[in-house]
Structure formats: C-alpha cells, structure tokens
Coordinates of C-alpha atoms and ligand atoms in Angstrom, one line a residue:
M1 CA 22.7 -1.4 -14.8
N2 CA 19.9 -1.5 -17.4
T3 CA 17.0 0.0 -15.6
T4 CA 14.3 -0.3 -18.2
P5 CA 12.6 -3.7 -18.0
Q6 CA 12.9 -5.9 -21.0
R7 CA 9.6 -6.2 -22.7
V8 CA 9.7 -9.3 -24.9
E9 CA 6.2 -9.6 -26.2
H10 CA 2.5 -8.7 -25.7
Q11 CA 0.1 -11.3 -24.5
L12 CA -3.5 -11.2 -25.6
T13 CA -5.5 -11.8 -22.4
D14 CA -9.0 -10.8 -21.2
K15 CA -7.3 -7.5 -20.3
G16 CA -6.4 -7.0 -24.0
Y17 CA -2.8 -6.9 -25.0
V18 CA -0.6 -6.7 -21.9
P19 CA 3.2 -6.3 -22.0
V20 CA 4.8 -9.6 -20.9
Y21 CA 8.3 -9.6 -19.8
T22 CA 11.0 -12.2 -19.9
T23 CA 10.3 -15.1 -17.6
A24 CA 13.9 -14.8 -16.3
V25 CA 14.4 -14.7 -12.5
V26 CA 16.6 -11.8 -11.7
E27 CA 18.7 -11.0 -8.6
Q28 CA 17.5 -7.8 -6.8
P29 CA 20.0 -5.2 -7.9
W30 CA 19.8 -3.6 -4.5
S31 CA 23.1 -1.6 -4.7
S32 CA 22.0 0.0 -8.0
Y33 CA 18.8 1.6 -6.6
S34 CA 19.1 5.4 -6.8
S35 CA 18.3 7.8 -4.0
D36 CA 15.2 8.6 -6.0
D37 CA 14.2 4.9 -5.9
H38 CA 14.6 4.8 -2.1
A39 CA 12.8 8.2 -1.8
V40 CA 9.8 6.9 -3.8
W41 CA 9.6 3.8 -1.6
A42 CA 9.8 6.0 1.5
Q43 CA 7.1 8.4 0.3
L44 CA 4.7 5.6 -0.8
F45 CA 5.3 3.5 2.4
E46 CA 4.8 6.4 4.8
R47 CA 1.7 7.6 3.0
Q48 CA 0.1 4.2 2.9
Q49 CA 0.9 3.5 6.6
K50 CA -1.2 6.5 7.5
V51 CA -4.0 5.7 5.1
L52 CA -4.2 2.0 6.2
V53 CA -4.9 2.8 9.9
G54 CA -8.5 1.7 10.4
R55 CA -8.7 0.6 6.8
A56 CA -6.4 -2.4 6.4
S57 CA -7.5 -5.8 7.8
D58 CA -6.0 -6.9 11.2
E59 CA -4.3 -9.8 9.4
F60 CA -2.6 -7.5 6.9
L61 CA -1.3 -5.1 9.7
T62 CA -0.2 -8.0 11.9
A63 CA 1.7 -9.7 8.9
Q64 CA 3.2 -6.3 7.9
R65 CA 4.6 -5.7 11.4
A66 CA 6.1 -9.2 11.4
M67 CA 7.9 -8.5 8.1
H68 CA 9.8 -5.5 9.6
M69 CA 9.7 -3.5 6.4
T70 CA 10.7 0.2 7.0
P71 CA 10.3 3.4 5.0
D72 CA 14.0 4.4 5.1
R73 CA 15.1 2.2 2.2
I74 CA 13.8 -0.4 -0.2
P75 CA 13.9 -3.8 1.7
K76 CA 16.3 -6.5 0.6
F77 CA 14.6 -9.6 -0.8
D78 CA 17.2 -11.8 1.0
D79 CA 16.2 -10.2 4.4
L80 CA 12.5 -10.7 3.7
N81 CA 13.0 -14.3 2.5
R82 CA 14.7 -15.3 5.8
T83 CA 11.5 -14.2 7.7
L84 CA 9.0 -15.4 5.1
R85 CA 10.5 -18.9 4.6
A86 CA 10.5 -19.4 8.4
H87 CA 6.8 -18.5 8.7
T88 CA 5.1 -20.1 5.7
G89 CA 7.8 -21.5 3.4
W90 CA 7.1 -18.8 0.8
E91 CA 10.0 -16.9 -0.9
L92 CA 10.3 -13.9 -3.2
I93 CA 12.0 -14.0 -6.5
G94 CA 12.9 -11.0 -8.6
V95 CA 11.4 -10.6 -12.0
E96 CA 11.3 -7.9 -14.8
G97 CA 7.5 -7.5 -14.5
L98 CA 4.3 -9.3 -15.7
L99 CA 5.0 -13.0 -16.5
P100 CA 3.2 -15.3 -18.9
E101 CA 0.2 -16.7 -16.9
L102 CA 1.5 -20.3 -16.8
T103 CA 4.9 -19.1 -15.5
F104 CA 3.2 -17.0 -12.8
F105 CA 0.9 -19.9 -11.7
D106 CA 3.9 -22.3 -11.6
H107 CA 5.8 -19.9 -9.2
L108 CA 2.7 -19.6 -6.9
A109 CA 2.2 -23.4 -7.0
N110 CA 5.8 -23.7 -5.6
R111 CA 5.4 -21.0 -3.0
R112 CA 7.5 -18.5 -5.0
F113 CA 6.1 -15.0 -5.3
P114 CA 7.4 -13.0 -8.3
V115 CA 8.3 -9.4 -7.2
T116 CA 9.2 -6.8 -9.9
W117 CA 12.7 -5.6 -9.0
W118 CA 12.2 -1.9 -10.2
I119 CA 10.2 0.8 -8.6
R120 CA 8.1 3.5 -10.3
K121 CA 9.5 6.9 -11.1
P122 CA 8.6 10.0 -8.9
E123 CA 6.2 11.2 -11.7
Q124 CA 4.3 7.9 -11.5
I125 CA 3.7 8.1 -7.8
D126 CA -0.1 7.9 -8.1
Y127 CA -0.6 5.5 -11.0
L128 CA 1.2 3.1 -13.2
S129 CA -0.2 0.5 -15.5
E130 CA 1.7 -2.5 -14.3
P131 CA 2.8 -4.0 -11.0
D132 CA 6.1 -2.4 -9.7
L133 CA 8.1 -3.3 -6.6
F134 CA 5.9 -1.2 -4.3
H135 CA 2.7 -2.9 -5.5
D136 CA 4.3 -6.4 -5.1
L137 CA 6.4 -5.9 -2.0
F138 CA 4.1 -3.6 0.0
G139 CA 0.8 -4.9 -1.4
H140 CA 1.2 -8.7 -1.9
V141 CA 4.1 -9.9 0.3
P142 CA 2.9 -9.3 3.8
L143 CA -0.2 -11.6 3.6
L144 CA 2.1 -14.4 2.5
M145 CA 3.0 -14.5 6.2
N146 CA -0.5 -15.5 7.1
P147 CA -0.6 -19.3 7.0
V148 CA -4.2 -19.6 5.6
F149 CA -3.7 -17.0 3.0
A150 CA -0.3 -18.5 2.1
D151 CA -2.1 -21.8 1.5
Y152 CA -4.8 -20.1 -0.6
M153 CA -2.1 -18.5 -2.8
Q154 CA -0.4 -21.8 -3.4
A155 CA -3.8 -23.5 -4.1
Y156 CA -4.6 -20.7 -6.6
G157 CA -1.3 -21.4 -8.4
K158 CA -1.9 -25.1 -8.6
G159 CA -5.5 -24.4 -9.9
G160 CA -4.0 -22.0 -12.4
V161 CA -1.5 -24.6 -13.8
K162 CA -4.4 -27.1 -14.0
A163 CA -6.8 -24.6 -15.7
H164 CA -4.1 -23.7 -18.2
G165 CA -4.4 -27.2 -19.5
I166 CA -8.2 -27.1 -19.6
D167 CA -9.2 -24.1 -21.8
P168 CA -8.9 -20.3 -22.1
D169 CA -12.4 -19.9 -20.5
A170 CA -11.2 -21.5 -17.3
L171 CA -8.3 -19.1 -17.1
V172 CA -10.7 -16.1 -17.6
H173 CA -12.8 -17.3 -14.7
L174 CA -9.8 -18.0 -12.5
T175 CA -8.3 -14.6 -13.3
R176 CA -11.5 -12.9 -12.0
L177 CA -11.2 -14.9 -8.8
Y178 CA -7.7 -13.6 -8.3
W179 CA -8.8 -10.1 -9.2
Y180 CA -11.7 -9.8 -6.7
T181 CA -9.8 -11.5 -3.9
V182 CA -6.0 -11.2 -4.0
E183 CA -6.0 -7.8 -5.8
F184 CA -9.3 -6.1 -4.7
G185 CA -10.7 -8.1 -1.8
L186 CA -12.4 -6.8 1.3
I187 CA -12.9 -8.7 4.5
K188 CA -15.6 -8.3 7.2
Q189 CA -14.4 -7.7 10.8
A190 CA -16.4 -7.1 14.0
D191 CA -15.5 -3.4 13.7
G192 CA -16.5 -3.1 10.0
L193 CA -15.2 -3.8 6.5
R194 CA -11.5 -3.8 5.9
I195 CA -9.0 -4.1 3.0
Y196 CA -6.8 -7.1 2.2
G197 CA -6.5 -6.9 -1.6
S198 CA -3.0 -5.8 -2.8
G199 CA -4.3 -3.5 -5.5
I200 CA -6.2 -1.5 -3.0
V201 CA -3.8 -1.7 -0.1
S202 CA -1.0 -0.2 -2.3
S203 CA -3.2 2.7 -3.5
K204 CA -4.0 5.7 -1.4
S205 CA -7.1 6.7 -3.4
E206 CA -8.6 3.3 -3.7
S207 CA -7.9 2.5 0.0
I208 CA -10.3 5.3 0.8
Y209 CA -12.7 4.8 -2.2
S210 CA -13.2 1.0 -1.7
L211 CA -14.5 1.5 1.9
E212 CA -16.0 5.0 2.1
S213 CA -17.4 5.9 -1.4
N214 CA -21.1 5.3 -2.0
A215 CA -20.4 4.7 -5.7
P216 CA -19.3 1.0 -5.7
N217 CA -21.3 -2.1 -4.8
R218 CA -20.0 -4.1 -1.8
I219 CA -21.3 -7.7 -2.1
G220 CA -20.7 -10.9 0.0
F221 CA -18.2 -13.3 -1.6
D222 CA -19.7 -16.2 -3.6
L223 CA -17.2 -18.2 -5.6
E224 CA -19.1 -18.7 -8.8
R225 CA -20.7 -15.2 -8.7
V226 CA -17.1 -13.8 -8.5
M227 CA -15.8 -16.0 -11.3
R228 CA -18.6 -14.8 -13.6
T229 CA -18.1 -11.1 -12.8
R230 CA -16.2 -8.9 -15.2
Y231 CA -13.9 -6.2 -13.8
R232 CA -12.0 -2.9 -14.4
I233 CA -8.4 -2.5 -15.1
D234 CA -8.2 1.2 -15.7
T235 CA -10.5 2.7 -13.0
F236 CA -11.6 1.9 -9.4
Q237 CA -13.6 -1.3 -9.2
K238 CA -17.4 -1.0 -9.6
T239 CA -17.9 -3.9 -7.2
Y240 CA -15.9 -5.1 -4.2
F241 CA -16.5 -8.6 -2.8
V242 CA -16.4 -9.2 0.9
I243 CA -15.2 -12.4 2.5
D244 CA -15.9 -13.4 6.1
S245 CA -12.4 -14.9 6.6
F246 CA -9.4 -16.3 4.8
E247 CA -10.7 -19.8 5.9
Q248 CA -13.8 -19.1 3.8
L249 CA -11.6 -18.3 0.8
M250 CA -9.6 -21.5 1.3
R251 CA -12.7 -23.6 1.7
A252 CA -14.2 -22.2 -1.5
T253 CA -11.1 -23.3 -3.5
E254 CA -10.9 -26.8 -2.0
P255 CA -13.2 -28.6 -4.5
D256 CA -12.2 -29.7 -7.9
F257 CA -13.0 -26.8 -10.2
T258 CA -13.7 -28.9 -13.3
P259 CA -17.5 -29.1 -12.7
I260 CA -17.5 -25.4 -11.7
Y261 CA -15.9 -24.5 -15.1
Q262 CA -18.5 -26.7 -16.7
R263 CA -21.3 -24.8 -15.0
L264 CA -19.7 -21.4 -15.7
R265 CA -19.6 -22.2 -19.4
E266 CA -23.4 -22.3 -19.3
H267 CA -23.8 -18.8 -17.8
D268 CA -23.1 -15.4 -19.3
S269 CA -20.5 -13.2 -17.6
I270 CA -21.9 -10.5 -15.3
P271 CA -21.2 -6.8 -16.0
A272 CA -18.9 -5.3 -13.3
G273 CA -21.5 -3.0 -11.9
D274 CA -24.5 -5.3 -11.7
V275 CA -26.2 -6.4 -8.5
L276 CA -28.1 -9.7 -8.6
A277 CA -31.2 -10.6 -6.6
S278 CA -29.2 -13.4 -5.1
D279 CA -26.4 -11.1 -3.9
A280 CA -25.7 -10.5 -0.2
V281 CA -25.5 -6.7 -0.5
F282 CA -23.5 -4.7 2.0
N283 CA -23.8 -1.6 -0.2
R284 CA -25.7 -1.1 -3.5
G285 CA -23.6 1.5 -5.2
T286 CA -24.9 4.7 -6.7
G287 CA -22.7 4.1 -9.8
E288 CA -21.5 7.7 -9.7
G289 CA -18.5 8.2 -11.9
W290 CA -18.7 4.8 -13.6
L291 CA -17.7 4.4 -17.2
T292 CA -20.2 2.5 -19.2
D293 CA -17.8 0.6 -21.3
G294 CA -14.4 -1.1 -20.6
D295 CA -15.3 -4.0 -18.4
V296 CA -13.0 -6.9 -19.1
Ligands
HBI301 N1 3.0 -11.7 -13.4 N2 4.8 -10.8 -12.2 C1 3.5 -11.0 -12.3 N3 2.6 -10.6 -11.4 C2 1.3 -10.8 -11.4 O1 0.5 -10.4 -10.5 C3 0.8 -11.5 -12.5 C4 1.7 -11.9 -13.5 N4 1.2 -12.5 -14.6 C5 -0.2 -12.8 -14.8 C6 -1.1 -12.3 -13.7 N5 -0.6 -11.7 -12.6 C7 -2.6 -12.4 -13.7 O2 -3.0 -12.6 -15.0 C8 -3.0 -13.6 -12.9 O3 -4.4 -13.6 -12.8 C9 -2.5 -14.8 -13.4
FE302 FE1 -0.8 -7.6 -8.0

C-alpha cells in the first residue's frame, strides 16, 4: 500500500502555491491502517472530546453523537455513509488530499464530501499544513448531519462551480466565505459563543484560543464584510466571525452572487486584523502575538 499521497502539481491560489493531489476518488484502505494510525486517531479524538465540552456548538455535539464515531479505531467510511445518507443525503468519498477547486466544488454541489484517506504521523499530532483524515472526518463530517448546514455546504459548492466560470476574483471572495464559516466559524448561543468551524474544532490550541484569548477580534457575521476580509493560513486567525444560526448563513447565500461580486470588485480587501466602524464587535482583539505580514 503506497502510503504517501500522490502530489501531481502545485496550484497557485490566494494561499500561494498549494500542493494539489490527483482528483482520483480512492477507496478507504481501512485494512492497511497501522496501529500507529489508529493510535493517532484515538489520541486526537479523546483529546478533542475533552476540549470541546463547553466550547463546541450544540449542533456540532448533537451531530457528532449521531455519527457514533469512537476513539478506539479509525471509522469506516462505509459505516458513516449509511448514517449520513439516511440523514441528509450526503456521502463521504476518499481522496488523496487537496483537490483542484472546481473538482472540490463539484463534489460539494453533489453532496459528496472529499475526505483525505490518510492520517497524520505521530510527530505531526499538533500541526500539519494540509487537511488529513482527522481534520476532515472529525472536523467537517459531523455537521453534514445537520440539515441546514448540509444545505449550506451544497449551496456553497454550487456557488463555487458558478464562480469558477465568472472570474478568479469571485473565487477569492468565495474562498474567504468558506474560510471564515466552514473552517473558522463561531456561533452565538444563549450560553455564549461556541465553535462550529472545522479548522478550530479539530485543533486543541485553536479551540481554546478562538473563544478565550483576548488577542483576536470576534465580529458579527456580515456576508460582504467576510468576503472582503483576508485571512491567515499559518497562524491562528486574527478575526473570528460569529453567526446567529445556520439559518442566517443559509439565508445569506440564497441571493444570486453576481451583483455581490460586482460590488466587491469596487472595494479593497480588508486586512485580517482590522475592525471597521460598521462591525458588530463582540471582542476588539489586543492583537497580541500577531504577525504583521502574511495575510492572504
Ligand atoms: N480539497 N480535499 C479538499 N478539501 C478541501 O477542504 C479543499 C480542497 N480544495 C480546495 C479547497 N478546499 C478550498 O480552496 C475551498 O475554498 C475551495
Ligand atoms: Fe477543511
């Protein structure tokens, strides 16, 4: 079993050159996972379960329970697909890693979520530069059980396919929307702010930082504000956007984006750490520890 993913090219995106893997859909090679692989899954799963108590959103925790994932071994995609298909019609497909954007959008538009089949090595427990099985399966998959979020993800995919035909700027704006919601979004609950973004929920340190540090801004979600805001790919976010509900997110993406892209073209992007007078501010960050350059 060839365990190193096949990098076929690098794609120049707003994140610079990112390795892009073959677009092939691969069967999950479950029987070839080593005891190290299962141990890495167990360690990350158990650690995150503890960190997420009182930090993950109610919807995430409810969805995660319904998926019946356990720490004792890496879940089987086929088992998860039986549950997922029955709930929202979504299914997982195995991939080598990051896909070309259009391929990725097309999968989402058809309720297929690409999950990297390999898991990080023990020495990468705390950080790796690209999404692995833990990031995708633990971070992204549970919320696909939530009907409204499941609809949002499909709408995002359809929007992405459309934007791909419009112009590269549209894609940059759309990627920011994905980044500040699906990957690094916070949601307001009666008992406080909670996490729903996969990039946070699959990271111990950012699960704590995103809610409890005074350094980052926490700002109420506004679609065009988010689509103008640059972000970080190598550090914690300087700003987290807070939605009221997944319904709010779904409503925001209902209109045709063409006039929105038009308007966005007339505005400059907003640096990741800025706070605007028009922002609904939950927390104005101290900026402690921020790097001055490197916003994408
Ligand atoms: N490919 N497998 C995979 N997973 C992702 O999350 C992913 C991707 N390709 C592109 C991408 N994400 C982002 O650029 C999205 O904003 C499109
Ligand atoms: Fe992700």
